[in-house]
PDB file of C-alpha atoms in Angstrom:
ATOM      1  CA  UNK A   1      -4.411  15.762  20.835  1.00 55.00           C
ATOM      2  CA  UNK A   2      -3.863  14.461  17.297  1.00 91.00           C
ATOM      3  CA  UNK A   3      -4.333  10.715  17.149  1.00 94.00           C
ATOM      4  CA  UNK A   4      -0.976   9.888  15.570  1.00 97.00           C
ATOM      5  CA  UNK A   5       1.029  12.528  17.454  1.00 96.00           C
ATOM      6  CA  UNK A   6       4.563  11.247  17.930  1.00 93.00           C
ATOM      7  CA  UNK A   7       3.859   7.995  16.084  1.00 97.00           C
ATOM      8  CA  UNK A   8       6.261   6.894  13.354  1.00 98.00           C
ATOM      9  CA  UNK A   9       4.688   5.512  10.192  1.00 98.00           C
ATOM     10  CA  UNK A  10       6.526   4.177   7.143  1.00 98.00           C
ATOM     11  CA  UNK A  11       4.898   4.460   3.713  1.00 98.00           C
ATOM     12  CA  UNK A  12       6.428   2.563   0.805  1.00 98.00           C
ATOM     13  CA  UNK A  13       5.677   3.547  -2.766  1.00 97.00           C
ATOM     14  CA  UNK A  14       5.882   6.916  -1.076  1.00 97.00           C
ATOM     15  CA  UNK A  15       6.037   9.055  -4.223  1.00 96.00           C
ATOM     16  CA  UNK A  16       2.802   7.631  -5.667  1.00 95.00           C
ATOM     17  CA  UNK A  17      -0.587   9.287  -5.781  1.00 95.00           C
ATOM     18  CA  UNK A  18      -2.272   7.182  -3.100  1.00 97.00           C
ATOM     19  CA  UNK A  19       0.803   7.418  -0.880  1.00 97.00           C
ATOM     20  CA  UNK A  20       0.870  11.205  -1.124  1.00 97.00           C
ATOM     21  CA  UNK A  21      -2.765  11.506  -0.055  1.00 97.00           C
ATOM     22  CA  UNK A  22      -2.198   8.972   2.722  1.00 98.00           C
ATOM     23  CA  UNK A  23       0.782  10.968   3.927  1.00 98.00           C
ATOM     24  CA  UNK A  24      -1.315  14.147   3.980  1.00 97.00           C
ATOM     25  CA  UNK A  25      -4.063  12.690   6.118  1.00 97.00           C
ATOM     26  CA  UNK A  26      -1.629  11.014   8.528  1.00 98.00           C
ATOM     27  CA  UNK A  27       0.352  14.249   8.882  1.00 97.00           C
ATOM     28  CA  UNK A  28      -2.876  16.104   9.579  1.00 96.00           C
ATOM     29  CA  UNK A  29      -3.337  13.722  12.501  1.00 96.00           C
ATOM     30  CA  UNK A  30       0.155  14.285  13.881  1.00 96.00           C
ATOM     31  CA  UNK A  31       2.230  11.417  12.448  1.00 97.00           C
ATOM     32  CA  UNK A  32       5.950  11.394  11.734  1.00 97.00           C
ATOM     33  CA  UNK A  33       6.522   9.803   8.323  1.00 98.00           C
ATOM     34  CA  UNK A  34       9.208   7.956   6.418  1.00 98.00           C
ATOM     35  CA  UNK A  35       8.448   7.825   2.678  1.00 98.00           C
ATOM     36  CA  UNK A  36      10.237   5.088   0.733  1.00 98.00           C
ATOM     37  CA  UNK A  37      10.402   4.980  -3.064  1.00 97.00           C
ATOM     38  CA  UNK A  38      13.002   4.163  -5.753  1.00 97.00           C
ATOM     39  CA  UNK A  39      12.525   7.529  -7.492  1.00 96.00           C
ATOM     40  CA  UNK A  40      14.605  10.072  -5.572  1.00 97.00           C
ATOM     41  CA  UNK A  41      13.374  13.052  -7.592  1.00 97.00           C
ATOM     42  CA  UNK A  42       9.704  12.233  -7.093  1.00 96.00           C
ATOM     43  CA  UNK A  43      10.366  11.582  -3.409  1.00 96.00           C
ATOM     44  CA  UNK A  44      11.905  15.014  -3.031  1.00 96.00           C
ATOM     45  CA  UNK A  45       8.916  16.547  -4.801  1.00 96.00           C
ATOM     46  CA  UNK A  46       6.522  14.655  -2.510  1.00 96.00           C
ATOM     47  CA  UNK A  47       8.360  15.852   0.589  1.00 96.00           C
ATOM     48  CA  UNK A  48       8.263  19.428  -0.657  1.00 95.00           C
ATOM     49  CA  UNK A  49       4.543  19.148  -1.418  1.00 95.00           C
ATOM     50  CA  UNK A  50       3.932  17.912   2.118  1.00 96.00           C
ATOM     51  CA  UNK A  51       5.843  20.803   3.637  1.00 91.00           C
ATOM     52  CA  UNK A  52       8.946  18.859   4.737  1.00 77.00           C
ATOM     53  CA  UNK A  53       8.117  18.932   8.470  1.00 88.00           C
ATOM     54  CA  UNK A  54       7.922  15.471  10.072  1.00 96.00           C
ATOM     55  CA  UNK A  55       8.643  13.841   6.683  1.00 97.00           C
ATOM     56  CA  UNK A  56      11.799  11.844   5.975  1.00 97.00           C
ATOM     57  CA  UNK A  57      12.568  10.112   2.692  1.00 97.00           C
ATOM     58  CA  UNK A  58      14.564   7.044   1.672  1.00 97.00           C
ATOM     59  CA  UNK A  59      15.293   6.243  -1.983  1.00 97.00           C
ATOM     60  CA  UNK A  60      15.397   2.459  -2.501  1.00 97.00           C
ATOM     61  CA  UNK A  61      13.491  -0.213  -4.413  1.00 96.00           C
ATOM     62  CA  UNK A  62      13.489  -2.542  -1.370  1.00 97.00           C
ATOM     63  CA  UNK A  63      15.097  -5.335  -3.375  1.00 95.00           C
ATOM     64  CA  UNK A  64      17.748  -5.824  -0.689  1.00 96.00           C
ATOM     65  CA  UNK A  65      16.617  -7.248   2.638  1.00 97.00           C
ATOM     66  CA  UNK A  66      19.363  -5.207   4.303  1.00 97.00           C
ATOM     67  CA  UNK A  67      17.641  -1.996   3.117  1.00 97.00           C
ATOM     68  CA  UNK A  68      14.333  -3.101   4.636  1.00 98.00           C
ATOM     69  CA  UNK A  69      15.995  -3.834   7.958  1.00 98.00           C
ATOM     70  CA  UNK A  70      17.970  -0.582   7.911  1.00 98.00           C
ATOM     71  CA  UNK A  71      14.859   1.529   7.296  1.00 98.00           C
ATOM     72  CA  UNK A  72      13.102  -0.030  10.269  1.00 98.00           C
ATOM     73  CA  UNK A  73      16.126   0.103  12.552  1.00 97.00           C
ATOM     74  CA  UNK A  74      16.616   3.806  11.875  1.00 96.00           C
ATOM     75  CA  UNK A  75      12.929   4.598  12.463  1.00 97.00           C
ATOM     76  CA  UNK A  76      12.216   2.388  15.473  1.00 96.00           C
ATOM     77  CA  UNK A  77      10.049   2.249  17.445  1.00 97.00           C
ATOM     78  CA  UNK A  78       7.628   2.159  14.509  1.00 98.00           C
ATOM     79  CA  UNK A  79       3.857   2.333  14.913  1.00 98.00           C
ATOM     80  CA  UNK A  80       2.680   1.428  11.403  1.00 98.00           C
ATOM     81  CA  UNK A  81       3.805   0.168   8.011  1.00 98.00           C
ATOM     82  CA  UNK A  82       1.723   1.203   4.993  1.00 98.00           C
ATOM     83  CA  UNK A  83       3.105  -0.854   2.123  1.00 98.00           C
ATOM     84  CA  UNK A  84       1.986   0.601  -1.211  1.00 98.00           C
ATOM     85  CA  UNK A  85       5.087  -0.216  -3.264  1.00 95.00           C
ATOM     86  CA  UNK A  86       4.621  -2.159  -6.476  1.00 92.00           C
ATOM     87  CA  UNK A  87       4.785  -2.316 -10.252  1.00 91.00           C
ATOM     88  CA  UNK A  88       1.979  -2.662 -12.795  1.00 83.00           C
ATOM     89  CA  UNK A  89       3.183  -4.154 -16.061  1.00 84.00           C
ATOM     90  CA  UNK A  90       1.533  -5.840 -19.003  1.00 83.00           C
ATOM     91  CA  UNK A  91       2.376  -9.567 -18.972  1.00 85.00           C
ATOM     92  CA  UNK A  92       3.276 -10.997 -22.418  1.00 82.00           C
ATOM     93  CA  UNK A  93       2.703 -14.615 -21.253  1.00 83.00           C
ATOM     94  CA  UNK A  94       5.576 -15.885 -23.366  1.00 88.00           C
ATOM     95  CA  UNK A  95       6.967 -19.322 -22.533  1.00 89.00           C
ATOM     96  CA  UNK A  96      10.356 -19.074 -20.889  1.00 86.00           C
ATOM     97  CA  UNK A  97      10.138 -15.329 -20.308  1.00 86.00           C
ATOM     98  CA  UNK A  98       9.803 -14.711 -16.574  1.00 90.00           C
ATOM     99  CA  UNK A  99      10.959 -11.095 -16.567  1.00 94.00           C
ATOM    100  CA  UNK A 100       7.565  -9.502 -15.868  1.00 93.00           C
ATOM    101  CA  UNK A 101       6.603 -12.291 -13.457  1.00 90.00           C
ATOM    102  CA  UNK A 102       9.839 -11.911 -11.496  1.00 91.00           C
ATOM    103  CA  UNK A 103       9.503  -8.136 -11.259  1.00 94.00           C
ATOM    104  CA  UNK A 104       5.850  -8.385 -10.211  1.00 92.00           C
ATOM    105  CA  UNK A 105       6.590 -10.862  -7.446  1.00 94.00           C
ATOM    106  CA  UNK A 106       9.655  -8.970  -6.228  1.00 95.00           C
ATOM    107  CA  UNK A 107       8.116  -5.502  -6.196  1.00 95.00           C
ATOM    108  CA  UNK A 108       4.546  -6.366  -5.167  1.00 95.00           C
ATOM    109  CA  UNK A 109       4.916  -9.371  -2.884  1.00 97.00           C
ATOM    110  CA  UNK A 110       8.468 -10.151  -1.769  1.00 98.00           C
ATOM    111  CA  UNK A 111       9.077  -6.570  -0.680  1.00 98.00           C
ATOM    112  CA  UNK A 112       5.881  -6.716   1.389  1.00 98.00           C
ATOM    113  CA  UNK A 113       7.077  -9.892   3.088  1.00 98.00           C
ATOM    114  CA  UNK A 114      10.545  -8.468   3.790  1.00 98.00           C
ATOM    115  CA  UNK A 115       9.253  -5.139   5.077  1.00 98.00           C
ATOM    116  CA  UNK A 116       6.672  -6.797   7.310  1.00 98.00           C
ATOM    117  CA  UNK A 117       9.250  -9.037   8.955  1.00 98.00           C
ATOM    118  CA  UNK A 118      11.606  -6.099   9.457  1.00 98.00           C
ATOM    119  CA  UNK A 119       8.721  -4.076  10.884  1.00 98.00           C
ATOM    120  CA  UNK A 120       7.721  -6.771  13.365  1.00 98.00           C
ATOM    121  CA  UNK A 121      11.186  -6.660  14.917  1.00 97.00           C
ATOM    122  CA  UNK A 122      11.028  -2.868  15.322  1.00 98.00           C
ATOM    123  CA  UNK A 123       7.349  -2.357  16.163  1.00 98.00           C
ATOM    124  CA  UNK A 124       6.622  -0.096  19.124  1.00 97.00           C
ATOM    125  CA  UNK A 125       6.067  -2.435  22.109  1.00 96.00           C
ATOM    126  CA  UNK A 126       3.915   0.195  23.825  1.00 96.00           C
ATOM    127  CA  UNK A 127       1.291   0.144  21.068  1.00 97.00           C
ATOM    128  CA  UNK A 128      -1.044  -2.168  19.209  1.00 98.00           C
ATOM    129  CA  UNK A 129       0.718  -1.570  15.917  1.00 98.00           C
ATOM    130  CA  UNK A 130      -0.584  -1.675  12.348  1.00 98.00           C
ATOM    131  CA  UNK A 131       0.366  -3.036   8.943  1.00 98.00           C
ATOM    132  CA  UNK A 132      -1.657  -2.041   5.885  1.00 98.00           C
ATOM    133  CA  UNK A 133      -0.792  -3.753   2.598  1.00 98.00           C
ATOM    134  CA  UNK A 134      -1.951  -2.796  -0.896  1.00 97.00           C
ATOM    135  CA  UNK A 135      -3.716  -5.538  -2.825  1.00 97.00           C
ATOM    136  CA  UNK A 136      -5.998  -4.797  -5.809  1.00 95.00           C
ATOM    137  CA  UNK A 137      -9.354  -5.786  -7.264  1.00 91.00           C
ATOM    138  CA  UNK A 138      -7.198  -7.605  -9.831  1.00 87.00           C
ATOM    139  CA  UNK A 139      -6.851 -10.481  -7.338  1.00 87.00           C
ATOM    140  CA  UNK A 140     -10.641 -10.931  -7.374  1.00 86.00           C
ATOM    141  CA  UNK A 141     -11.564 -10.121 -10.966  1.00 83.00           C
ATOM    142  CA  UNK A 142      -8.380 -11.253 -12.655  1.00 80.00           C
ATOM    143  CA  UNK A 143      -6.491  -9.075 -15.079  1.00 78.00           C
ATOM    144  CA  UNK A 144      -6.239 -10.596 -18.542  1.00 73.00           C
ATOM    145  CA  UNK A 145      -3.223  -8.551 -19.609  1.00 82.00           C
ATOM    146  CA  UNK A 146      -1.477  -8.484 -16.233  1.00 87.00           C
ATOM    147  CA  UNK A 147      -1.554 -12.017 -14.887  1.00 91.00           C
ATOM    148  CA  UNK A 148       1.637 -11.682 -12.853  1.00 92.00           C
ATOM    149  CA  UNK A 149       0.339  -8.540 -11.167  1.00 91.00           C
ATOM    150  CA  UNK A 150      -2.977 -10.216 -10.300  1.00 93.00           C
ATOM    151  CA  UNK A 151      -1.166 -13.241  -8.862  1.00 94.00           C
ATOM    152  CA  UNK A 152       1.097 -11.076  -6.718  1.00 96.00           C
ATOM    153  CA  UNK A 153      -1.852  -9.095  -5.375  1.00 96.00           C
ATOM    154  CA  UNK A 154      -3.598 -12.359  -4.499  1.00 96.00           C
ATOM    155  CA  UNK A 155      -0.472 -13.289  -2.593  1.00 97.00           C
ATOM    156  CA  UNK A 156      -0.818 -10.076  -0.585  1.00 98.00           C
ATOM    157  CA  UNK A 157      -4.234 -11.234   0.619  1.00 98.00           C
ATOM    158  CA  UNK A 158      -2.801 -14.567   1.768  1.00 98.00           C
ATOM    159  CA  UNK A 159       0.083 -12.796   3.498  1.00 98.00           C
ATOM    160  CA  UNK A 160      -2.358 -10.458   5.248  1.00 98.00           C
ATOM    161  CA  UNK A 161      -4.396 -13.354   6.607  1.00 98.00           C
ATOM    162  CA  UNK A 162      -1.356 -15.343   7.739  1.00 98.00           C
ATOM    163  CA  UNK A 163       0.426 -12.488   9.505  1.00 98.00           C
ATOM    164  CA  UNK A 164      -2.783 -11.300  11.170  1.00 98.00           C
ATOM    165  CA  UNK A 165      -2.955 -14.679  12.905  1.00 98.00           C
ATOM    166  CA  UNK A 166       0.751 -14.953  13.634  1.00 98.00           C
ATOM    167  CA  UNK A 167       1.254 -11.513  15.145  1.00 98.00           C
ATOM    168  CA  UNK A 168      -2.037 -10.983  16.977  1.00 98.00           C
ATOM    169  CA  UNK A 169      -2.780  -9.286  19.281  1.00 98.00           C
ATOM    170  CA  UNK A 170       0.230  -6.965  19.125  1.00 98.00           C
ATOM    171  CA  UNK A 171      -0.004  -6.099  15.420  1.00 98.00           C
ATOM    172  CA  UNK A 172      -3.175  -5.708  13.378  1.00 98.00           C
ATOM    173  CA  UNK A 173      -2.597  -6.647   9.723  1.00 98.00           C
ATOM    174  CA  UNK A 174      -5.025  -5.598   7.002  1.00 98.00           C
ATOM    175  CA  UNK A 175      -5.039  -4.730   3.301  1.00 98.00           C
ATOM    176  CA  UNK A 176      -6.846  -2.433   0.913  1.00 98.00           C
ATOM    177  CA  UNK A 177      -7.865  -3.560  -2.580  1.00 97.00           C
ATOM    178  CA  UNK A 178      -8.425  -0.479  -4.733  1.00 96.00           C
ATOM    179  CA  UNK A 179     -10.173  -0.562  -8.063  1.00 92.00           C
ATOM    180  CA  UNK A 180      -9.316   1.970 -10.741  1.00 91.00           C
ATOM    181  CA  UNK A 181      -7.993   4.985  -8.870  1.00 92.00           C
ATOM    182  CA  UNK A 182      -6.881   8.092 -10.771  1.00 89.00           C
ATOM    183  CA  UNK A 183      -3.086   7.927 -10.446  1.00 84.00           C
ATOM    184  CA  UNK A 184      -0.098   7.727 -12.756  1.00 82.00           C
ATOM    185  CA  UNK A 185      -0.143   3.931 -12.412  1.00 77.00           C
ATOM    186  CA  UNK A 186      -3.705   3.674 -13.749  1.00 76.00           C
ATOM    187  CA  UNK A 187      -3.091   5.796 -16.834  1.00 78.00           C
ATOM    188  CA  UNK A 188      -2.520   2.801 -19.180  1.00 77.00           C
ATOM    189  CA  UNK A 189      -5.899   1.286 -18.252  1.00 76.00           C
ATOM    190  CA  UNK A 190      -7.701   4.587 -18.711  1.00 77.00           C
ATOM    191  CA  UNK A 191      -6.071   5.028 -22.128  1.00 77.00           C
ATOM    192  CA  UNK A 192      -6.861   1.453 -23.203  1.00 78.00           C
ATOM    193  CA  UNK A 193     -10.463   1.115 -22.062  1.00 75.00           C
ATOM    194  CA  UNK A 194     -11.370   3.984 -19.801  1.00 74.00           C
ATOM    195  CA  UNK A 195     -14.986   4.581 -20.836  1.00 82.00           C
ATOM    196  CA  UNK A 196     -15.853   0.879 -21.022  1.00 84.00           C
ATOM    197  CA  UNK A 197     -14.346   0.307 -17.575  1.00 82.00           C
ATOM    198  CA  UNK A 198     -16.146   3.323 -16.123  1.00 89.00           C
ATOM    199  CA  UNK A 199     -19.469   1.959 -17.369  1.00 90.00           C
ATOM    200  CA  UNK A 200     -18.901  -1.245 -15.383  1.00 89.00           C
ATOM    201  CA  UNK A 201     -18.598   0.682 -12.130  1.00 91.00           C
ATOM    202  CA  UNK A 202     -21.920   1.158 -10.310  1.00 93.00           C
ATOM    203  CA  UNK A 203     -20.818   4.606  -9.075  1.00 94.00           C
ATOM    204  CA  UNK A 204     -20.021   5.546 -12.709  1.00 92.00           C
ATOM    205  CA  UNK A 205     -16.683   7.154 -11.930  1.00 92.00           C
ATOM    206  CA  UNK A 206     -13.090   6.306 -11.099  1.00 93.00           C
ATOM    207  CA  UNK A 207     -11.848   6.575  -7.543  1.00 93.00           C
ATOM    208  CA  UNK A 208      -9.664   9.324  -6.136  1.00 95.00           C
ATOM    209  CA  UNK A 209      -6.473   8.719  -4.122  1.00 97.00           C
ATOM    210  CA  UNK A 210      -8.020  10.461  -1.112  1.00 97.00           C
ATOM    211  CA  UNK A 211     -10.790   7.831  -1.059  1.00 98.00           C
ATOM    212  CA  UNK A 212      -8.200   5.109  -0.518  1.00 98.00           C
ATOM    213  CA  UNK A 213      -6.165   7.214   1.892  1.00 98.00           C
ATOM    214  CA  UNK A 214      -9.146   7.665   4.194  1.00 98.00           C
ATOM    215  CA  UNK A 215      -9.563   3.899   4.515  1.00 98.00           C
ATOM    216  CA  UNK A 216      -5.850   3.476   5.223  1.00 98.00           C
ATOM    217  CA  UNK A 217      -6.099   6.143   7.909  1.00 98.00           C
ATOM    218  CA  UNK A 218      -8.989   4.228   9.461  1.00 98.00           C
ATOM    219  CA  UNK A 219      -6.958   0.999   9.471  1.00 98.00           C
ATOM    220  CA  UNK A 220      -4.122   2.806  11.235  1.00 98.00           C
ATOM    221  CA  UNK A 221      -6.425   4.408  13.781  1.00 98.00           C
ATOM    222  CA  UNK A 222      -7.908   3.334  17.105  1.00 97.00           C
ATOM    223  CA  UNK A 223     -11.266   3.041  15.309  1.00 97.00           C
ATOM    224  CA  UNK A 224     -10.038  -0.198  13.694  1.00 98.00           C
ATOM    225  CA  UNK A 225      -9.059  -1.817  16.998  1.00 98.00           C
ATOM    226  CA  UNK A 226     -11.156  -4.965  16.281  1.00 98.00           C
ATOM    227  CA  UNK A 227     -10.263  -5.294  12.593  1.00 98.00           C
ATOM    228  CA  UNK A 228      -7.496  -7.617  11.467  1.00 98.00           C
ATOM    229  CA  UNK A 229      -6.899 -10.110   8.660  1.00 98.00           C
ATOM    230  CA  UNK A 230      -9.235  -8.187   6.354  1.00 98.00           C
ATOM    231  CA  UNK A 231      -8.936  -6.945   2.782  1.00 97.00           C
ATOM    232  CA  UNK A 232     -11.156  -3.930   2.226  1.00 97.00           C
ATOM    233  CA  UNK A 233     -12.241  -3.380  -1.368  1.00 96.00           C
ATOM    234  CA  UNK A 234     -12.422   0.251  -2.558  1.00 96.00           C
ATOM    235  CA  UNK A 235     -13.729   0.067  -6.104  1.00 94.00           C
ATOM    236  CA  UNK A 236     -17.051   1.875  -6.496  1.00 94.00           C
ATOM    237  CA  UNK A 237     -18.893  -1.462  -6.330  1.00 94.00           C
ATOM    238  CA  UNK A 238     -17.479  -3.074  -9.467  1.00 90.00           C
ATOM    239  CA  UNK A 239     -16.733  -6.434  -7.830  1.00 89.00           C
ATOM    240  CA  UNK A 240     -20.267  -6.659  -6.463  1.00 78.00           C
ATOM    241  CA  UNK A 241     -22.014  -5.704  -9.693  1.00 53.00           C
TER     242      UNK A 241
END
């Protein structure tokens, strides 16, 4: 029997490259999915690419708490939340201009907080449920041009640790911290300093979305039954070099 057969899993940022690969591997293991993303057209394309079966989509940016609650209420009982939603913007660091900061915190951190709380109320009481957040190596290395993004991703790590203590043993809460993964979001970095960045990576290549998706699948699976409060770095070794 497929491990996630009959289990309902919500993936935010659901039209993104990592989300699509995560959806594929979870579907292969029997899951029922709800993909959430603000881009309705890309969501529809993602659903079509996945074959439509056992895939539902919701177009929202999660800025309204009511939307977070409604998604969970409609899907309950929910087994897992995979929160990949976020924005990746250059931060001008101009005094008095909080626009990038506010968007980074709202999209990368506040939405994670709101979705997690909504999830906890609708988590399947028959299961040891899972939350997987998306942090980034930016919280460890810093990101000179994207300070707000790095700060928000550091906040994800703190949220992961706090909720893993608060909601144990019923919900296991972990995060992944990808390095440079080949997706639409990473294109600006590749264009700016792709070769120089690649040379810093011990594995001498950028990561693929499937290499993050496999770790997320593990964190949602029974194989991770004694793992909680952790942030798993997936970066080809760059933060250890």
